[in-house]
PDB file of C-alpha atoms in Angstrom:
ATOM      1  CA  MET A   1       5.549  12.846 -11.418  1.00 91.00           C
ATOM      2  CA  ILE A   2       4.534   9.436 -12.725  1.00 95.00           C
ATOM      3  CA  CYS A   3       3.228   6.708 -10.336  1.00 96.00           C
ATOM      4  CA  ILE A   4       2.578   3.255 -11.667  1.00 97.00           C
ATOM      5  CA  PRO A   5       0.366   0.961  -9.594  1.00 96.00           C
ATOM      6  CA  ILE A   6       1.204  -2.733  -9.331  1.00 97.00           C
ATOM      7  CA  THR A   7      -1.711  -5.101  -8.901  1.00 97.00           C
ATOM      8  CA  ALA A   8       0.049  -8.514  -9.168  1.00 96.00           C
ATOM      9  CA  ARG A   9      -1.353 -11.424  -7.169  1.00 94.00           C
ATOM     10  CA  SER A  10       1.929 -12.858  -5.874  1.00 93.00           C
ATOM     11  CA  ALA A  11       5.174 -11.626  -4.258  1.00 92.00           C
ATOM     12  CA  GLU A  12       7.319 -12.839  -7.192  1.00 93.00           C
ATOM     13  CA  ASP A  13       5.037 -11.046  -9.807  1.00 96.00           C
ATOM     14  CA  THR A  14       4.981  -7.911  -7.666  1.00 96.00           C
ATOM     15  CA  VAL A  15       8.722  -7.628  -7.512  1.00 96.00           C
ATOM     16  CA  SER A  16       9.039  -8.477 -11.216  1.00 97.00           C
ATOM     17  CA  GLU A  17       6.464  -5.846 -12.333  1.00 97.00           C
ATOM     18  CA  MET A  18       7.882  -3.279  -9.765  1.00 97.00           C
ATOM     19  CA  LEU A  19      11.286  -3.567 -11.245  1.00 97.00           C
ATOM     20  CA  SER A  20       9.896  -3.121 -14.686  1.00 97.00           C
ATOM     21  CA  ALA A  21       7.710  -0.170 -13.842  1.00 97.00           C
ATOM     22  CA  SER A  22      10.680   1.488 -12.131  1.00 96.00           C
ATOM     23  CA  LYS A  23      12.258   2.026 -15.532  1.00 97.00           C
ATOM     24  CA  TYR A  24       9.486   4.508 -16.327  1.00 97.00           C
ATOM     25  CA  ALA A  25       8.001   5.626 -13.053  1.00 97.00           C
ATOM     26  CA  ASP A  26       9.204   8.110 -10.417  1.00 97.00           C
ATOM     27  CA  ILE A  27       7.225   6.194  -7.716  1.00 97.00           C
ATOM     28  CA  VAL A  28       5.553   2.803  -7.703  1.00 98.00           C
ATOM     29  CA  GLU A  29       2.444   1.940  -5.668  1.00 97.00           C
ATOM     30  CA  LEU A  30       2.230  -1.586  -4.451  1.00 97.00           C
ATOM     31  CA  ARG A  31      -1.495  -2.725  -4.143  1.00 97.00           C
ATOM     32  CA  ILE A  32      -0.993  -5.555  -1.665  1.00 96.00           C
ATOM     33  CA  ASP A  33      -4.783  -5.873  -1.384  1.00 96.00           C
ATOM     34  CA  TYR A  34      -4.651  -7.697  -4.655  1.00 96.00           C
ATOM     35  CA  ILE A  35      -2.586 -10.541  -3.078  1.00 94.00           C
ATOM     36  CA  PRO A  36      -5.020 -13.173  -1.681  1.00 88.00           C
ATOM     37  CA  GLU A  37      -3.155 -14.558   1.234  1.00 88.00           C
ATOM     38  CA  LEU A  38      -1.824 -12.698   4.199  1.00 84.00           C
ATOM     39  CA  GLN A  39       1.516 -14.553   4.398  1.00 84.00           C
ATOM     40  CA  ASN A  40       2.176 -13.775   0.689  1.00 89.00           C
ATOM     41  CA  ALA A  41       1.270 -10.167   1.179  1.00 93.00           C
ATOM     42  CA  GLU A  42       3.901  -9.856   4.019  1.00 94.00           C
ATOM     43  CA  THR A  43       6.533 -11.657   1.896  1.00 94.00           C
ATOM     44  CA  CYS A  44       5.598  -9.325  -0.959  1.00 94.00           C
ATOM     45  CA  ILE A  45       6.271  -6.218   1.264  1.00 96.00           C
ATOM     46  CA  GLU A  46       9.564  -7.615   2.542  1.00 96.00           C
ATOM     47  CA  GLU A  47      10.923  -8.626  -0.808  1.00 96.00           C
ATOM     48  CA  SER A  48       9.695  -5.521  -2.648  1.00 96.00           C
ATOM     49  CA  LEU A  49      11.296  -3.108  -0.112  1.00 97.00           C
ATOM     50  CA  LYS A  50      14.574  -5.091  -0.305  1.00 97.00           C
ATOM     51  CA  ARG A  51      14.622  -4.701  -4.037  1.00 97.00           C
ATOM     52  CA  LYS A  52      13.194  -1.475  -4.799  1.00 97.00           C
ATOM     53  CA  THR A  53      15.044   1.109  -6.961  1.00 97.00           C
ATOM     54  CA  LYS A  54      12.467   3.992  -6.716  1.00 97.00           C
ATOM     55  CA  PRO A  55      10.325   5.181  -3.829  1.00 98.00           C
ATOM     56  CA  VAL A  56       7.363   2.885  -3.037  1.00 98.00           C
ATOM     57  CA  ILE A  57       3.776   3.481  -1.793  1.00 98.00           C
ATOM     58  CA  ILE A  58       2.288   0.483   0.097  1.00 97.00           C
ATOM     59  CA  THR A  59      -1.438   0.444  -0.190  1.00 97.00           C
ATOM     60  CA  ASN A  60      -3.769  -2.199   1.340  1.00 96.00           C
ATOM     61  CA  ARG A  61      -7.253  -0.844   0.314  1.00 94.00           C
ATOM     62  CA  PRO A  62     -10.278  -2.433   1.987  1.00 94.00           C
ATOM     63  CA  GLU A  63     -13.402  -3.347  -0.032  1.00 93.00           C
ATOM     64  CA  ARG A  64     -15.376  -0.522   1.716  1.00 88.00           C
ATOM     65  CA  GLU A  65     -13.097   2.001   0.023  1.00 86.00           C
ATOM     66  CA  GLY A  66     -13.000   0.302  -3.441  1.00 90.00           C
ATOM     67  CA  GLY A  67     -10.094  -2.081  -2.759  1.00 93.00           C
ATOM     68  CA  LYS A  68      -9.820  -5.751  -2.847  1.00 95.00           C
ATOM     69  CA  PHE A  69      -8.837  -6.562   0.789  1.00 95.00           C
ATOM     70  CA  ASN A  70     -11.841  -8.557   2.383  1.00 94.00           C
ATOM     71  CA  GLY A  71     -10.238  -9.893   5.518  1.00 93.00           C
ATOM     72  CA  ARG A  72     -10.038  -8.815   9.119  1.00 95.00           C
ATOM     73  CA  GLU A  73      -9.323  -5.106   9.749  1.00 94.00           C
ATOM     74  CA  GLN A  74      -6.612  -5.996  12.228  1.00 95.00           C
ATOM     75  CA  ASP A  75      -4.900  -8.101   9.584  1.00 95.00           C
ATOM     76  CA  ARG A  76      -5.049  -5.356   7.034  1.00 94.00           C
ATOM     77  CA  LEU A  77      -3.575  -2.874   9.449  1.00 94.00           C
ATOM     78  CA  HIS A  78      -0.894  -5.304  10.521  1.00 94.00           C
ATOM     79  CA  LEU A  79       0.339  -5.397   6.982  1.00 95.00           C
ATOM     80  CA  LEU A  80       0.493  -1.541   6.779  1.00 95.00           C
ATOM     81  CA  GLN A  81       2.365  -1.375  10.150  1.00 94.00           C
ATOM     82  CA  LYS A  82       4.842  -4.032   8.862  1.00 94.00           C
ATOM     83  CA  ALA A  83       5.433  -1.842   5.762  1.00 95.00           C
ATOM     84  CA  ILE A  84       6.238   1.084   8.112  1.00 95.00           C
ATOM     85  CA  GLU A  85       8.545  -1.005  10.223  1.00 94.00           C
ATOM     86  CA  LEU A  86      10.379  -2.243   7.034  1.00 94.00           C
ATOM     87  CA  GLY A  87      10.846   1.354   5.943  1.00 93.00           C
ATOM     88  CA  ALA A  88       8.281   1.846   3.071  1.00 96.00           C
ATOM     89  CA  ASP A  89       8.762   5.368   1.673  1.00 97.00           C
ATOM     90  CA  TYR A  90       4.890   5.938   1.857  1.00 96.00           C
ATOM     91  CA  VAL A  91       1.982   4.007   3.403  1.00 96.00           C
ATOM     92  CA  ASP A  92      -1.468   4.816   2.232  1.00 94.00           C
ATOM     93  CA  VAL A  93      -3.905   4.576   5.235  1.00 91.00           C
ATOM     94  CA  GLU A  94      -7.678   5.253   5.168  1.00 89.00           C
ATOM     95  CA  TYR A  95      -8.757   8.266   7.214  1.00 84.00           C
ATOM     96  CA  ASP A  96     -10.906   6.128   9.513  1.00 82.00           C
ATOM     97  CA  SER A  97      -7.978   3.883  10.366  1.00 82.00           C
ATOM     98  CA  ILE A  98      -5.218   6.414  10.883  1.00 76.00           C
ATOM     99  CA  LYS A  99      -5.402   6.401  14.741  1.00 79.00           C
ATOM    100  CA  GLN A 100      -4.613   2.639  14.664  1.00 78.00           C
ATOM    101  CA  ILE A 101      -1.213   3.111  12.829  1.00 82.00           C
ATOM    102  CA  THR A 102       2.034   3.952  14.768  1.00 81.00           C
ATOM    103  CA  ARG A 103       4.735   5.581  12.728  1.00 71.00           C
ATOM    104  CA  ARG A 104       8.084   4.540  13.990  1.00 72.00           C
ATOM    105  CA  ASN A 105      10.440   5.689  11.316  1.00 81.00           C
ATOM    106  CA  SER A 106      10.794   7.950   8.311  1.00 85.00           C
ATOM    107  CA  SER A 107       7.845   6.456   6.379  1.00 91.00           C
ATOM    108  CA  LYS A 108       5.447   9.190   5.232  1.00 92.00           C
ATOM    109  CA  ILE A 109       1.667   8.548   5.624  1.00 88.00           C
ATOM    110  CA  ILE A 110      -0.849   9.286   2.877  1.00 88.00           C
ATOM    111  CA  ILE A 111      -4.191   9.670   4.422  1.00 84.00           C
ATOM    112  CA  SER A 112      -7.050   8.572   2.088  1.00 81.00           C
ATOM    113  CA  HIS A 113     -10.770   8.689   1.966  1.00 69.00           C
ATOM    114  CA  HIS A 114     -12.833   7.357  -0.981  1.00 68.00           C
ATOM    115  CA  ASN A 115     -16.404   8.601  -1.247  1.00 63.00           C
ATOM    116  CA  PHE A 116     -18.014   7.227  -4.328  1.00 62.00           C
ATOM    117  CA  LYS A 117     -21.388   8.908  -3.804  1.00 69.00           C
ATOM    118  CA  GLU A 118     -20.484  12.626  -3.585  1.00 72.00           C
ATOM    119  CA  THR A 119     -17.632  15.282  -3.277  1.00 71.00           C
ATOM    120  CA  PRO A 120     -17.591  16.368   0.330  1.00 67.00           C
ATOM    121  CA  HIS A 121     -18.601  20.099   0.884  1.00 71.00           C
ATOM    122  CA  ASN A 122     -15.865  20.866   3.374  1.00 71.00           C
ATOM    123  CA  LEU A 123     -12.472  19.566   2.377  1.00 61.00           C
ATOM    124  CA  SER A 124     -10.541  21.334   5.050  1.00 60.00           C
TER     125      SER A 124
END
């Protein structure tokens, strides 16, 4: 399976890059944490999901886990919840935030944890 991440900084560029990547990828990951303004990120989610031709993963990675999102946690989670409500195929949610996300449809949840210091001893 080939997944191509999209790290564009605007909704227009994200949709354009997503459509191009979809020619080669089995699935596309939209890194909305690269979009600097919340309203633009929400527009990006809406437009991308309307125009997708392949399954989409929506990721909004916070800085603490190696991402670019540096705003309020409630705003970050709002965007992920919005992606679920709009029918994203997959939403990538950090392990420490999963309890704050409500799944209301067929979106699948990818639970992530990024530890840049060591490999955990117990992965079960």
